[in-house]
Tab-separated table of C-alpha atoms in Angstrom:
chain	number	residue	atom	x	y	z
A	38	UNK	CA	-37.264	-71.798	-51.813
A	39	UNK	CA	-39.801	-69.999	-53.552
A	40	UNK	CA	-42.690	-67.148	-51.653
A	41	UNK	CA	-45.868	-65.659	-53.561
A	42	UNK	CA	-44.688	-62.229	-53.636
A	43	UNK	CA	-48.512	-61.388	-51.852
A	44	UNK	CA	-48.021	-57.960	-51.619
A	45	UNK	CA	-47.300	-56.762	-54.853
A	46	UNK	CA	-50.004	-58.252	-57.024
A	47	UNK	CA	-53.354	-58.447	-56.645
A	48	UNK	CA	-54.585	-62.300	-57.271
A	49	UNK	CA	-57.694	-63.913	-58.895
A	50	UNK	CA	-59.055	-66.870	-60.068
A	51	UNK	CA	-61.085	-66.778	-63.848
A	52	UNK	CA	-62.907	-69.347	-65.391
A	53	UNK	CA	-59.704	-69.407	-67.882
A	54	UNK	CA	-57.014	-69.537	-65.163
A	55	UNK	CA	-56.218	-66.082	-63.134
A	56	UNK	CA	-54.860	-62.898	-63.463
A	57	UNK	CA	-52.311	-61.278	-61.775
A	58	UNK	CA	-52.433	-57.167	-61.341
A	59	UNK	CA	-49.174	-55.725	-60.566
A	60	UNK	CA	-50.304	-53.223	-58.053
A	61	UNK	CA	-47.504	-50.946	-58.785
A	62	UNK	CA	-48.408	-49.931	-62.514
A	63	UNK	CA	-51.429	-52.223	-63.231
A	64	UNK	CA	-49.927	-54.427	-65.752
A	65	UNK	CA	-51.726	-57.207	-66.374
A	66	UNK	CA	-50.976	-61.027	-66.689
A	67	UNK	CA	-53.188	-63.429	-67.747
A	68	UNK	CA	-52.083	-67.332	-66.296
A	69	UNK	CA	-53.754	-70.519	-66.954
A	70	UNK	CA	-55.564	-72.873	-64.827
A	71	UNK	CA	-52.211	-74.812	-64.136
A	72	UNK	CA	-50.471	-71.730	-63.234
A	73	UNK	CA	-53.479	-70.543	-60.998
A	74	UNK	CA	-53.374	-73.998	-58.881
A	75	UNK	CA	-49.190	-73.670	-58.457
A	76	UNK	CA	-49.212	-70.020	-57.924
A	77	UNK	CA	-52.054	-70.161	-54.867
A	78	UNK	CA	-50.118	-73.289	-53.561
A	79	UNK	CA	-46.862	-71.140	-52.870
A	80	UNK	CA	-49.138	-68.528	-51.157
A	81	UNK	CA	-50.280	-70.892	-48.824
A	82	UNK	CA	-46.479	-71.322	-48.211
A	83	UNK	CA	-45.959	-74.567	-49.846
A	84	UNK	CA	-42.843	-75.438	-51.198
A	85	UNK	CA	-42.547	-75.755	-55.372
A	86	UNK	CA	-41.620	-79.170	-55.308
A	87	UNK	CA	-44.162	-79.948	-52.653
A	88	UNK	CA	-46.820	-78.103	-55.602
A	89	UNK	CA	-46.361	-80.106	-58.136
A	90	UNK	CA	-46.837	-83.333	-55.712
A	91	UNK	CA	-49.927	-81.880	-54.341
A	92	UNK	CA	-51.514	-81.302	-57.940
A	93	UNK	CA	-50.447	-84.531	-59.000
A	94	UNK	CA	-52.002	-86.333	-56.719
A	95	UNK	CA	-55.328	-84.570	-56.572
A	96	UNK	CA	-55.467	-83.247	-60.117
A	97	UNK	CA	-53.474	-85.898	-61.636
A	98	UNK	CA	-51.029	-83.363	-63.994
A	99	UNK	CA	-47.607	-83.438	-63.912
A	100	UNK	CA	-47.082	-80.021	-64.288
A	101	UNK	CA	-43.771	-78.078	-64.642
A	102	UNK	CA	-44.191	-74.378	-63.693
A	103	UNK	CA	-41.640	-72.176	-65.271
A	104	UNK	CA	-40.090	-70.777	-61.899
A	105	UNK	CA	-37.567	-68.678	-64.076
A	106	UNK	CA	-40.639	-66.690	-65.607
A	107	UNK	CA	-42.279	-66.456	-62.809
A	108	UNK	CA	-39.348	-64.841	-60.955
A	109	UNK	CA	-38.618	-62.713	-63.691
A	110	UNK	CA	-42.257	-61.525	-63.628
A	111	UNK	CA	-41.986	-60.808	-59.862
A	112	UNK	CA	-44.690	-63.353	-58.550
A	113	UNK	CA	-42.068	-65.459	-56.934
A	114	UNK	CA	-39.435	-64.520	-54.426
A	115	UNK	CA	-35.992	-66.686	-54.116
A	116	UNK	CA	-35.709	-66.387	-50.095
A	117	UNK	CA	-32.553	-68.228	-50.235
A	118	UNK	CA	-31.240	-64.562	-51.201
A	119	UNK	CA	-33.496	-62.747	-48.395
A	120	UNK	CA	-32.439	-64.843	-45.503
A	121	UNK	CA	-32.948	-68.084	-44.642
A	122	UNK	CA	-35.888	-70.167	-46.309
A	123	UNK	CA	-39.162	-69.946	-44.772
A	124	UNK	CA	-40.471	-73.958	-43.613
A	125	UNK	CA	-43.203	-74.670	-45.808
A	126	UNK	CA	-46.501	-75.570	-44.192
A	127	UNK	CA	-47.939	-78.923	-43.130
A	128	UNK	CA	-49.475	-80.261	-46.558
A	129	UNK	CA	-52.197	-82.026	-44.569
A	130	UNK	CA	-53.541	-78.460	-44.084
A	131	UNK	CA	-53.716	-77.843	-47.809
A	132	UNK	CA	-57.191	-78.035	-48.481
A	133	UNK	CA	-56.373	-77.798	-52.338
A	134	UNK	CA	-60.220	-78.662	-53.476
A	135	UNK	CA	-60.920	-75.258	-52.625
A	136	UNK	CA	-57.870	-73.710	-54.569
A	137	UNK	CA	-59.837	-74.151	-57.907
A	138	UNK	CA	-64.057	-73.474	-58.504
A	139	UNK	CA	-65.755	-74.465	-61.559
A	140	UNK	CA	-66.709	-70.916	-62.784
A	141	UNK	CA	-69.296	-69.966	-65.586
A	142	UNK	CA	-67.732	-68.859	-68.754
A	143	UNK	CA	-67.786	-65.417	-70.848
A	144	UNK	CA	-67.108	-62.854	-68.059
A	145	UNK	CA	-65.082	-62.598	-65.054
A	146	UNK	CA	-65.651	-63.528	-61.450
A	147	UNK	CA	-65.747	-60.000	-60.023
A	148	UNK	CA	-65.814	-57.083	-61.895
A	149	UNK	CA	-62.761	-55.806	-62.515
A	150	UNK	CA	-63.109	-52.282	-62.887
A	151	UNK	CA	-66.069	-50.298	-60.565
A	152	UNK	CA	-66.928	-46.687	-61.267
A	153	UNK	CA	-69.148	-45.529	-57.832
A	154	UNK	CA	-71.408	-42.297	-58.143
A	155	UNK	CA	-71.631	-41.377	-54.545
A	156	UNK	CA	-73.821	-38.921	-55.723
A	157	UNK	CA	-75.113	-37.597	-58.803
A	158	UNK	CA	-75.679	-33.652	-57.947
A	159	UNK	CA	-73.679	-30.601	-59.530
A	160	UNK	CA	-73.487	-27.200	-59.159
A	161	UNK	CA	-72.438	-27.140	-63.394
A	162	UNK	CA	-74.305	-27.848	-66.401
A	163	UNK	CA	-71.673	-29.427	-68.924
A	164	UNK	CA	-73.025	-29.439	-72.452
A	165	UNK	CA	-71.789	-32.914	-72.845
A	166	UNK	CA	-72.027	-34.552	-69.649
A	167	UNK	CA	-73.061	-38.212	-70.569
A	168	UNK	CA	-74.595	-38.572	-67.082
A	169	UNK	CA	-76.710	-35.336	-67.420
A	170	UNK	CA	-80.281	-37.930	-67.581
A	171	UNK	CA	-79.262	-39.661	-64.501
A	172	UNK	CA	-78.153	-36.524	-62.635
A	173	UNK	CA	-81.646	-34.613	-63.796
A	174	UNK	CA	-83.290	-37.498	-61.068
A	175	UNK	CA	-80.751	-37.414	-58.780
A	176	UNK	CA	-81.161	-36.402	-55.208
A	177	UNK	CA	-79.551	-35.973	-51.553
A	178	UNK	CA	-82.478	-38.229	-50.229
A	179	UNK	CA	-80.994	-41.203	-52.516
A	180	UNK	CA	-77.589	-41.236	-51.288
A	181	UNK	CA	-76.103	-43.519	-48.432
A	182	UNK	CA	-73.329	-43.147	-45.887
A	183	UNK	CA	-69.565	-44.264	-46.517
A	184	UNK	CA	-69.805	-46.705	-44.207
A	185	UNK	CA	-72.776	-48.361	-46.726
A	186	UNK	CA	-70.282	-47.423	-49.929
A	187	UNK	CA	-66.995	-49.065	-47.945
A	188	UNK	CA	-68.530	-52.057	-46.957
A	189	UNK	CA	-69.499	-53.108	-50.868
A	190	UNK	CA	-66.187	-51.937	-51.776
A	191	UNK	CA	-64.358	-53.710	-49.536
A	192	UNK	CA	-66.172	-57.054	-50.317
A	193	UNK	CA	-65.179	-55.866	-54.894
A	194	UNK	CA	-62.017	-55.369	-53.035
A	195	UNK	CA	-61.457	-58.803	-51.458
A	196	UNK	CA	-62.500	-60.597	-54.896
A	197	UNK	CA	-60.133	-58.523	-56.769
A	198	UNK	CA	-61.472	-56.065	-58.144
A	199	UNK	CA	-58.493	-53.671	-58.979
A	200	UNK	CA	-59.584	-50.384	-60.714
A	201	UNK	CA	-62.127	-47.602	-58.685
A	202	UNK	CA	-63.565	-45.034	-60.162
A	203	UNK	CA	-65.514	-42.395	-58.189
A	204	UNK	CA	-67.220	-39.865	-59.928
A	205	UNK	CA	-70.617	-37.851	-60.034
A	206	UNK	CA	-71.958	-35.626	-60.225
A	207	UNK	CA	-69.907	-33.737	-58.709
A	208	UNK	CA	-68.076	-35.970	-55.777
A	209	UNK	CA	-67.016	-32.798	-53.933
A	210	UNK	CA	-71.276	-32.375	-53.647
A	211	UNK	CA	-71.029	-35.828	-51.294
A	212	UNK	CA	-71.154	-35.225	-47.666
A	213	UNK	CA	-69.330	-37.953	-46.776
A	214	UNK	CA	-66.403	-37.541	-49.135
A	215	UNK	CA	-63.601	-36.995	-47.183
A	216	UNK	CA	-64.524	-40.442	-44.576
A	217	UNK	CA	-64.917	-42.480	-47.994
A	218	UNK	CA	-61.551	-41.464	-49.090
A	219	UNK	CA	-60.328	-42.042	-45.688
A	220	UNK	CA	-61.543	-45.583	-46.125
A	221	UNK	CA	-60.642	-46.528	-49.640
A	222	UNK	CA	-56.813	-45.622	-49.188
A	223	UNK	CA	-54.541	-48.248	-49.892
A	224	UNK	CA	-57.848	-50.010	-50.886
A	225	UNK	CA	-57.467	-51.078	-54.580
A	226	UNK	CA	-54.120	-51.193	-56.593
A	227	UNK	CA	-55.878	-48.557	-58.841
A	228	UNK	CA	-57.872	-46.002	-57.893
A	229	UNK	CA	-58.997	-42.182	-59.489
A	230	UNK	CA	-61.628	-39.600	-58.255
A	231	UNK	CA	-62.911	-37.399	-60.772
A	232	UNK	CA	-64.095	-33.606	-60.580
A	233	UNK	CA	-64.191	-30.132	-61.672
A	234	UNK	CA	-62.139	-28.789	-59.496
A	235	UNK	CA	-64.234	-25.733	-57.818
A	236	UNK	CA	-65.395	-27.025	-54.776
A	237	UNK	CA	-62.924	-28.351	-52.559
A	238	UNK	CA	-61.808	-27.687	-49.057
A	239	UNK	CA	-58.664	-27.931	-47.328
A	240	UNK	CA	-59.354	-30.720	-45.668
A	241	UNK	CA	-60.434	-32.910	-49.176
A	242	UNK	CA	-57.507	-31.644	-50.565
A	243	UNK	CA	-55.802	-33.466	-47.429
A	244	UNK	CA	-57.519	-36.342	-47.872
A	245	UNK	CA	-57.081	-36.766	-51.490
A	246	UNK	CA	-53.030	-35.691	-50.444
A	247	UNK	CA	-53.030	-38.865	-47.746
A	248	UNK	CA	-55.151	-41.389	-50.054
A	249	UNK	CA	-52.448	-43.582	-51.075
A	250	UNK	CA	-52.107	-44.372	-54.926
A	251	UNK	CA	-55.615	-42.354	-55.684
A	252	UNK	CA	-55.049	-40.323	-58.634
A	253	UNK	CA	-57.081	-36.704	-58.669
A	254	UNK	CA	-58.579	-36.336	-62.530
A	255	UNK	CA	-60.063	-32.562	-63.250
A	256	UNK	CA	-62.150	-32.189	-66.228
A	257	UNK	CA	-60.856	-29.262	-68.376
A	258	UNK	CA	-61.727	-28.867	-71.847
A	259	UNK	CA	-59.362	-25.602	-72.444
A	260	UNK	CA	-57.649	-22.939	-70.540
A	261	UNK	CA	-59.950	-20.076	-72.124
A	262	UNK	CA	-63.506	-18.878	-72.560
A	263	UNK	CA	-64.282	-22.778	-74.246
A	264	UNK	CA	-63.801	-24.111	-71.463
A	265	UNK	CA	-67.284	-21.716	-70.139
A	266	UNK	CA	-69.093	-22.182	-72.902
A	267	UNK	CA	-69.191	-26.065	-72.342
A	268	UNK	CA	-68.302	-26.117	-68.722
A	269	UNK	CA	-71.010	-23.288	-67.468
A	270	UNK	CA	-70.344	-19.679	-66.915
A	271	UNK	CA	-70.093	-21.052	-62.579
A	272	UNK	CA	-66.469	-22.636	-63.571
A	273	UNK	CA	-63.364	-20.916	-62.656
A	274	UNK	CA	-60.712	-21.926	-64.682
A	275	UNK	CA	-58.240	-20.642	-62.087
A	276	UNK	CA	-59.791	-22.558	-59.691
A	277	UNK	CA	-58.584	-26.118	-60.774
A	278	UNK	CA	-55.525	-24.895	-61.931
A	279	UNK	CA	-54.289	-24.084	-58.457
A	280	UNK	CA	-55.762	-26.538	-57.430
A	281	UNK	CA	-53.573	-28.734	-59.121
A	282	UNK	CA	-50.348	-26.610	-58.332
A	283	UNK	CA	-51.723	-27.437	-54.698
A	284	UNK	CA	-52.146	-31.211	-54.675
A	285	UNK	CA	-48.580	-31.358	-56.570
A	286	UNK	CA	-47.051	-29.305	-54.125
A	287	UNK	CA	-48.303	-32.139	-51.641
A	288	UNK	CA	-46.537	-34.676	-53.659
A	289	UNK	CA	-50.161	-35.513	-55.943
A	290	UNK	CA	-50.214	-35.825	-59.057
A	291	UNK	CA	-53.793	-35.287	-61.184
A	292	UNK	CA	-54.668	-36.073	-64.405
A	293	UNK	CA	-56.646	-33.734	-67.080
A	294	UNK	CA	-59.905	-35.182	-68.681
A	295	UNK	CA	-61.297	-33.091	-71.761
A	296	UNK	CA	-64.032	-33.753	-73.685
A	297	UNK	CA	-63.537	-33.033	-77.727
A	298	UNK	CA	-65.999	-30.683	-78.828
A	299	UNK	CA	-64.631	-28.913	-81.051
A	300	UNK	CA	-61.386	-26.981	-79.997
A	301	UNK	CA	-58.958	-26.089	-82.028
A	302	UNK	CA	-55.355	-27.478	-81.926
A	303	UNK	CA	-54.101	-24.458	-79.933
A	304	UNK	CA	-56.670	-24.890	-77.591
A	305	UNK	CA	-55.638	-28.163	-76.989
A	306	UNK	CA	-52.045	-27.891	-77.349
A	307	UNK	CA	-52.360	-25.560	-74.646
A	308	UNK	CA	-53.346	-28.422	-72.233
A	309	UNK	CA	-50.668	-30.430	-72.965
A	310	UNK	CA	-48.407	-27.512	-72.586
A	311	UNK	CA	-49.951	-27.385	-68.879
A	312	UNK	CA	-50.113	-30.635	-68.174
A	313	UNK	CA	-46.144	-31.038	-68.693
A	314	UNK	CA	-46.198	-27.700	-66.747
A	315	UNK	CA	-48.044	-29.171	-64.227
A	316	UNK	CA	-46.164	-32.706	-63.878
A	317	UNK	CA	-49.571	-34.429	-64.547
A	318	UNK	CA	-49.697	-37.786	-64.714
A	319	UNK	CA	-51.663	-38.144	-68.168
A	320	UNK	CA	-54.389	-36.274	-70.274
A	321	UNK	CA	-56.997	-37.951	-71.830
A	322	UNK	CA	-59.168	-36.687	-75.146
A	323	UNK	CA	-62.580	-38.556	-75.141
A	324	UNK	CA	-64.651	-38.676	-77.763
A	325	UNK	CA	-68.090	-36.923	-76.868
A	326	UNK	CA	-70.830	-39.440	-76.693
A	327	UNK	CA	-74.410	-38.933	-77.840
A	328	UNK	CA	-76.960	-40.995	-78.365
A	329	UNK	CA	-78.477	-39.087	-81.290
A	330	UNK	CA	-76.079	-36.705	-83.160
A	331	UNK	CA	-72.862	-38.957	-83.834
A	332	UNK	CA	-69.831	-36.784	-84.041
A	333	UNK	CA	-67.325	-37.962	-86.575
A	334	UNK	CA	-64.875	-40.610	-85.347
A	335	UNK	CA	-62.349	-39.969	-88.627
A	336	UNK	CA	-62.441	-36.206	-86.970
A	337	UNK	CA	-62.185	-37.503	-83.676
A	338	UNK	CA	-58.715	-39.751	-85.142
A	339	UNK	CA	-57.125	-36.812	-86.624
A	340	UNK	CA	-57.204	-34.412	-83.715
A	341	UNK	CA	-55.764	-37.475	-81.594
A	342	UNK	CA	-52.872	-38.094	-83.994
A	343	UNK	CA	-52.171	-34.317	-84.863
A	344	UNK	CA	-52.203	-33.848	-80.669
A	345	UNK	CA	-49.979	-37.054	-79.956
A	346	UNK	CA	-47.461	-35.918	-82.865
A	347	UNK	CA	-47.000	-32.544	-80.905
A	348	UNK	CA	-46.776	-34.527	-77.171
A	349	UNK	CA	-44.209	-36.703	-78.871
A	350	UNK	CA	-42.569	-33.476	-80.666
A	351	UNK	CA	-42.302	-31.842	-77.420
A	352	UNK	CA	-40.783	-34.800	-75.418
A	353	UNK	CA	-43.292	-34.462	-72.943
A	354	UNK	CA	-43.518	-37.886	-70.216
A	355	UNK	CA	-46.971	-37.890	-69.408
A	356	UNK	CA	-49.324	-40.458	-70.392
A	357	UNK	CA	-52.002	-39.394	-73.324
A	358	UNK	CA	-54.728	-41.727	-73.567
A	359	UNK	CA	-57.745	-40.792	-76.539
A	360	UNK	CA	-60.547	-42.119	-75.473
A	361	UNK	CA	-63.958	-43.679	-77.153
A	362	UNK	CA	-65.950	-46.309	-77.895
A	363	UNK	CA	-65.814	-47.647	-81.405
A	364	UNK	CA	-63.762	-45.013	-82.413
A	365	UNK	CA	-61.189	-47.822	-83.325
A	366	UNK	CA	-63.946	-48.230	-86.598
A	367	UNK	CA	-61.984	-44.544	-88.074
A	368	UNK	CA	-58.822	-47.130	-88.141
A	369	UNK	CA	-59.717	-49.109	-91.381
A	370	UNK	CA	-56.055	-50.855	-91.509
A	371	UNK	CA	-56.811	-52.466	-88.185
A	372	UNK	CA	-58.821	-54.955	-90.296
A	373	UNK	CA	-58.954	-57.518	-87.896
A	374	UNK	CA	-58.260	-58.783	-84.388
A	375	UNK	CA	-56.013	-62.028	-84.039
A	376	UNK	CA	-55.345	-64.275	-81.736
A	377	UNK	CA	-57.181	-62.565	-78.462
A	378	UNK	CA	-56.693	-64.460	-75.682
A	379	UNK	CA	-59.447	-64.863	-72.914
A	380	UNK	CA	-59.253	-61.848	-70.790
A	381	UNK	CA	-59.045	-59.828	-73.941
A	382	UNK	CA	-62.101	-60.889	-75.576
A	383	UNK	CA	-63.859	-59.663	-72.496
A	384	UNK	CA	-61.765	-56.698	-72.328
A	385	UNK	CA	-61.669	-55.303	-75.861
A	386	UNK	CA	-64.447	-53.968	-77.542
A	387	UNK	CA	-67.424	-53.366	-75.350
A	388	UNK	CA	-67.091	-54.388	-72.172
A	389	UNK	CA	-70.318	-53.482	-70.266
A	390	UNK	CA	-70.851	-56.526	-68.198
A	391	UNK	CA	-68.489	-58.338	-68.420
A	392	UNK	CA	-65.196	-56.752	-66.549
A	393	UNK	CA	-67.291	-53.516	-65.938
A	394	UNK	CA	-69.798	-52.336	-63.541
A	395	UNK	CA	-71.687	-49.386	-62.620
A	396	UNK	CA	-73.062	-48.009	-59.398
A	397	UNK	CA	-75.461	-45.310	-58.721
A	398	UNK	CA	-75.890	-43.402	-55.085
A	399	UNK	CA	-78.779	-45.751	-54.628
A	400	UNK	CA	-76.927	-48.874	-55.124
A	401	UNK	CA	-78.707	-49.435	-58.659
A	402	UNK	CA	-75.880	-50.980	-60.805
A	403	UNK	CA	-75.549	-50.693	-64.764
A	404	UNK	CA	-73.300	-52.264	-66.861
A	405	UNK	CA	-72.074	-49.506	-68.493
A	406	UNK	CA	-72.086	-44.903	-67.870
A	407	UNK	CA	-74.052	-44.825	-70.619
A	408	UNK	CA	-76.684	-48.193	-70.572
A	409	UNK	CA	-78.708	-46.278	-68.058
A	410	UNK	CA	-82.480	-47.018	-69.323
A	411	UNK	CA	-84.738	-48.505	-66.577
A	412	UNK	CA	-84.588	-51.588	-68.509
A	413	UNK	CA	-80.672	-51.994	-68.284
A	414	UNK	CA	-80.530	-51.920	-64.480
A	415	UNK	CA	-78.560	-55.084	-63.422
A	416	UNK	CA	-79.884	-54.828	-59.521
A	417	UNK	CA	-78.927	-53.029	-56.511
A	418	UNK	CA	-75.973	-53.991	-54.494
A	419	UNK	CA	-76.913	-52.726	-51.563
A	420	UNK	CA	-80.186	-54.783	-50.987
A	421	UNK	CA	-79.015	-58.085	-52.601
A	422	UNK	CA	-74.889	-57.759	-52.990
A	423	UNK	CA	-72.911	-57.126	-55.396
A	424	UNK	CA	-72.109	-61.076	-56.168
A	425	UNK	CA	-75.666	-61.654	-56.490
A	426	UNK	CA	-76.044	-58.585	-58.819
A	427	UNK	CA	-73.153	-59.540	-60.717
A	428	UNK	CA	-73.798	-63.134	-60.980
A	429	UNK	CA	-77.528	-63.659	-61.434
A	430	UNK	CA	-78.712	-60.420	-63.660
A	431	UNK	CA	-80.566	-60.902	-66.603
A	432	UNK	CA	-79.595	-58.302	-68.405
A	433	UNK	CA	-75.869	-58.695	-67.926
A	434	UNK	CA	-76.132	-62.947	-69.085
A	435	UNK	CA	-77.375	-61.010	-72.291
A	436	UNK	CA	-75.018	-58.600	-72.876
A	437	UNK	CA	-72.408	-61.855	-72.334
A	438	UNK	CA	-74.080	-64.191	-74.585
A	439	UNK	CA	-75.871	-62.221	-77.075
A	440	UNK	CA	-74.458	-62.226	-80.654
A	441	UNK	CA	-75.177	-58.873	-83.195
A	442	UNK	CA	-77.496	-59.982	-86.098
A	443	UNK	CA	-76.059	-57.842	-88.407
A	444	UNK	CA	-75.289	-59.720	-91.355
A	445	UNK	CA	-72.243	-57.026	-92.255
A	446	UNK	CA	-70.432	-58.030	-89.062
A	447	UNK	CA	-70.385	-61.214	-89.128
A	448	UNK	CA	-68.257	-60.633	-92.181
A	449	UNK	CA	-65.826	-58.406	-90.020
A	450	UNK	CA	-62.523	-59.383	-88.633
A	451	UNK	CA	-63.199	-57.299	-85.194
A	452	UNK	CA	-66.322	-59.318	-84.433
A	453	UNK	CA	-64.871	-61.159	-81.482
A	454	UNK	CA	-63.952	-57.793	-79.894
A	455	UNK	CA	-66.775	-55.613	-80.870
A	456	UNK	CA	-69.923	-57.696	-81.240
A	457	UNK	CA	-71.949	-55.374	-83.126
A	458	UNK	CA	-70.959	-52.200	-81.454
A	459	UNK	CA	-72.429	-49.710	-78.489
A	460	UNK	CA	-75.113	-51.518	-76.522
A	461	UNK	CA	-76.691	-48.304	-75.880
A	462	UNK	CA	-76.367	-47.190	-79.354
A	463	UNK	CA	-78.259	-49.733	-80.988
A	464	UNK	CA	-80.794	-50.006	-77.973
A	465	UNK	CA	-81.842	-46.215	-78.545
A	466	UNK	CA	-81.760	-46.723	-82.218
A	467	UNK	CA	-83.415	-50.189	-82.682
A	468	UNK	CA	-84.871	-50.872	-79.425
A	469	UNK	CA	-82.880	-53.506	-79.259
A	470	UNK	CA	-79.565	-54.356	-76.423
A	471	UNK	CA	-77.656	-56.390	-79.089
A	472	UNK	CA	-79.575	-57.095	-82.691
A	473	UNK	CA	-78.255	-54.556	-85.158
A	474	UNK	CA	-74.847	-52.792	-85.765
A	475	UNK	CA	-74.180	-49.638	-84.991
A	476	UNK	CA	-74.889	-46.926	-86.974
A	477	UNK	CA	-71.529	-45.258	-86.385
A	478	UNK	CA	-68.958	-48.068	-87.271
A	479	UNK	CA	-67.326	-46.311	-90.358
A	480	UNK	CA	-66.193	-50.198	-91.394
């Protein structure tokens, strides 16, 4: 006999079916409807055989789950090879009407990925911070206590919700830093805390140390005087850096976020050079973001490609991720997107509302870092929740349903995915959320 294997996947229902999120590396898998109902059968302990009785008679399917794939895929255990079978459970205490909701299309049932900004001060001034508006109004007086911050999170946490993101600001600038990482360990299958680095004291560097699978993420842009230029004349490159050495030497390993603005190849083959040095987990390159001056995304695709040839080169293991909105328009042989299933339509492209959400130290949520304008806020979580938030904002329904007028992409392949671009974008240049196309697709 067959047992949901509970503990190492994190489980959901979708209007399409479920997903499944291996909590070990975060893959992925998208099931159907069919496979949702079987799959939340066995984790009530109910036999297989017993399953497909149960749906038959209250669904009417015959249904034939693939027990081979699902073993192979790790969401079933055999427990005739761990011990004697488990008995399954009375079926008369299957409620299985409640197994399967009726759920709105076009976005998911939680968010799946949060990013929290327990607060929004800083003690730097990065040229291209893309929060620098929101943190120019931030304040002590608008943040709230952990115990406020843990008991939304744990509520995203219990709907599935599997990727955290906390970041600032500054998060070392929170008071309560070290009893919210206290509370989020072993919290969500994913989690990562961004920060500069400069600030920290032993016992956050415990914390972060004892937080199970949180991943510490400095932002570094080089390991020389660049770095100050963009960073602030405050940061102390040698700070983070030992920092680092630190949290490795505790068995954590941290990740390295740069921002391209401009440094040369040395510059950033330096970083990688440190972050194999460094046993870091991954480095990302984002693509600076700005409203008004649009940096060139065929630049931005060169400097990626010319820095992944030298990680590969090298034979170095960790991950490197370029990062960027739209920047997939500098890849004119990626014509168009086939074949997308569900969870990808909602994934690809933009996907402010609709697996992503936002939070501010007030509890104001956005759908995306950058849709910040008054007019974008979805609600607050704190004051009405963040199902009601999620499920009954305005803006976010339009940012699901809304189609791009743009006559030139409804003529492109990448439609489905991209829908006309960067809400933000075309907001600050039209005044518009979703009309016209973005002025920086290069397709």
């Amino acid at each position: 006999m067959f047992t949901f294997a509970a503990d190492d996947f994190a489980f959901r229902q979708e209007y399409f079916g479920g997903l499944l999120i291996r909590k070990s590396n975060n893959e992925i898998f998208e099931i159907s409807k069919w496979d949702y109902i079987f799959l939340s059968l066995v984790r009530e302990g109910v036999w297989p055989d017993q399953a497909e009785s149960l749906m038959l008679g209250n669904f009417g399917v015959h249904f034939q789950p693939d027990l081979e794939a699902y073993e192979q895929s790790g969401f079933i255990v055999d427990q005739s090879t761990h011990g004697a079978p488990l008995p399954s459970v009375p079926l008369g205490d299957i409620d299985v009407s409640r197994l399967w909701l009726d759920l709105p299309p076009g976005y998911l049932c939680a968010p799946a990925e949060v990013s929290i900004y327990p607060t929004l001060r800083c003690q730097l001034s990065c040229d291209f911070c893309f929060a620098a508006e929101p943190m120019s109004q931030g304040s002590k007086r608008s943040e709230v206590s952990a115990a406020t911050w843990l008991l939304t999170l744990e509520s995203l946490a219990a709907a599935g919700t599997y990727s955290l993101s906390v970041l600032g600001g500054e998060p070392m600038q929170y008071g309560e830093i070290v009893p919210l990482l206290d509370g989020l360990n072993g919290l969500f299958p994913k989690m990562g805390l961004t920060s500069n680095g400069q600030s920290w004291s032993k016992e956050l560097e415990e914390a972060v140390i004892s937080c199970g699978n949180l991943v510490p993420c400095f932002s570094l842009q080089s390991l020389d005087d660049f770095n100050v230029r963009y960073m602030g004349r405050n940061f102390r490159i040698k700070r983070t850096t030992s920092l680092i050495s630190r949290l490795l030497a505790g068995g954590r390993k941290s990740r390295i976020n740069a921002v391209y603005s401009g440094q040369s190849s040395a510059q950033l083959r330096d970083l990688a050079d440190f972050c194999d040095k460094s046993e870091c987990e991954a480095l990302s390159i984002a693509y600076r973001f700005d409203l008004v001056h649009h940096d060139s995304f065929r630049e931005f695709r060169n400097v990626a490609e010319s820095l992944r040839e030298y990680i590969d080169q090298r034979g170095y293991c960790f991950t490197f991720r370029p990062e960027g909105c739209l920047t997939y328009t500098a890849y004119p042989e990626i014509s168009e997107i086939k074949d997308l299933t569900a969870y990808q339509k909602l994934y690809f492209g933009c996907d402010a509302g609709k697996t992503r959400m936002e939070i501010h130290p007030s509890g104001d949520a956005y759908a995306c870092a950058v849709l910040t304008a008054p007019e974008t806020r979805l609600g607050n979580v704190f004051e009405s929740g963040w199902s009601d938030v999620w499920n009954g904002s305005k803006v976010a329904a339009h940012l699901r349903t809304a189609m791009t007028k743009a006559d030139k992409c409804h003529g492109c392949g990448l439609l489905e995915a991209c829908n006309g671009g960067c809400a933000a974008v075309v907001l600050h240049a039209t005044g518009e959320l979703i009309g016209e196309a973005d002025p920086r697709c290069l397709l």
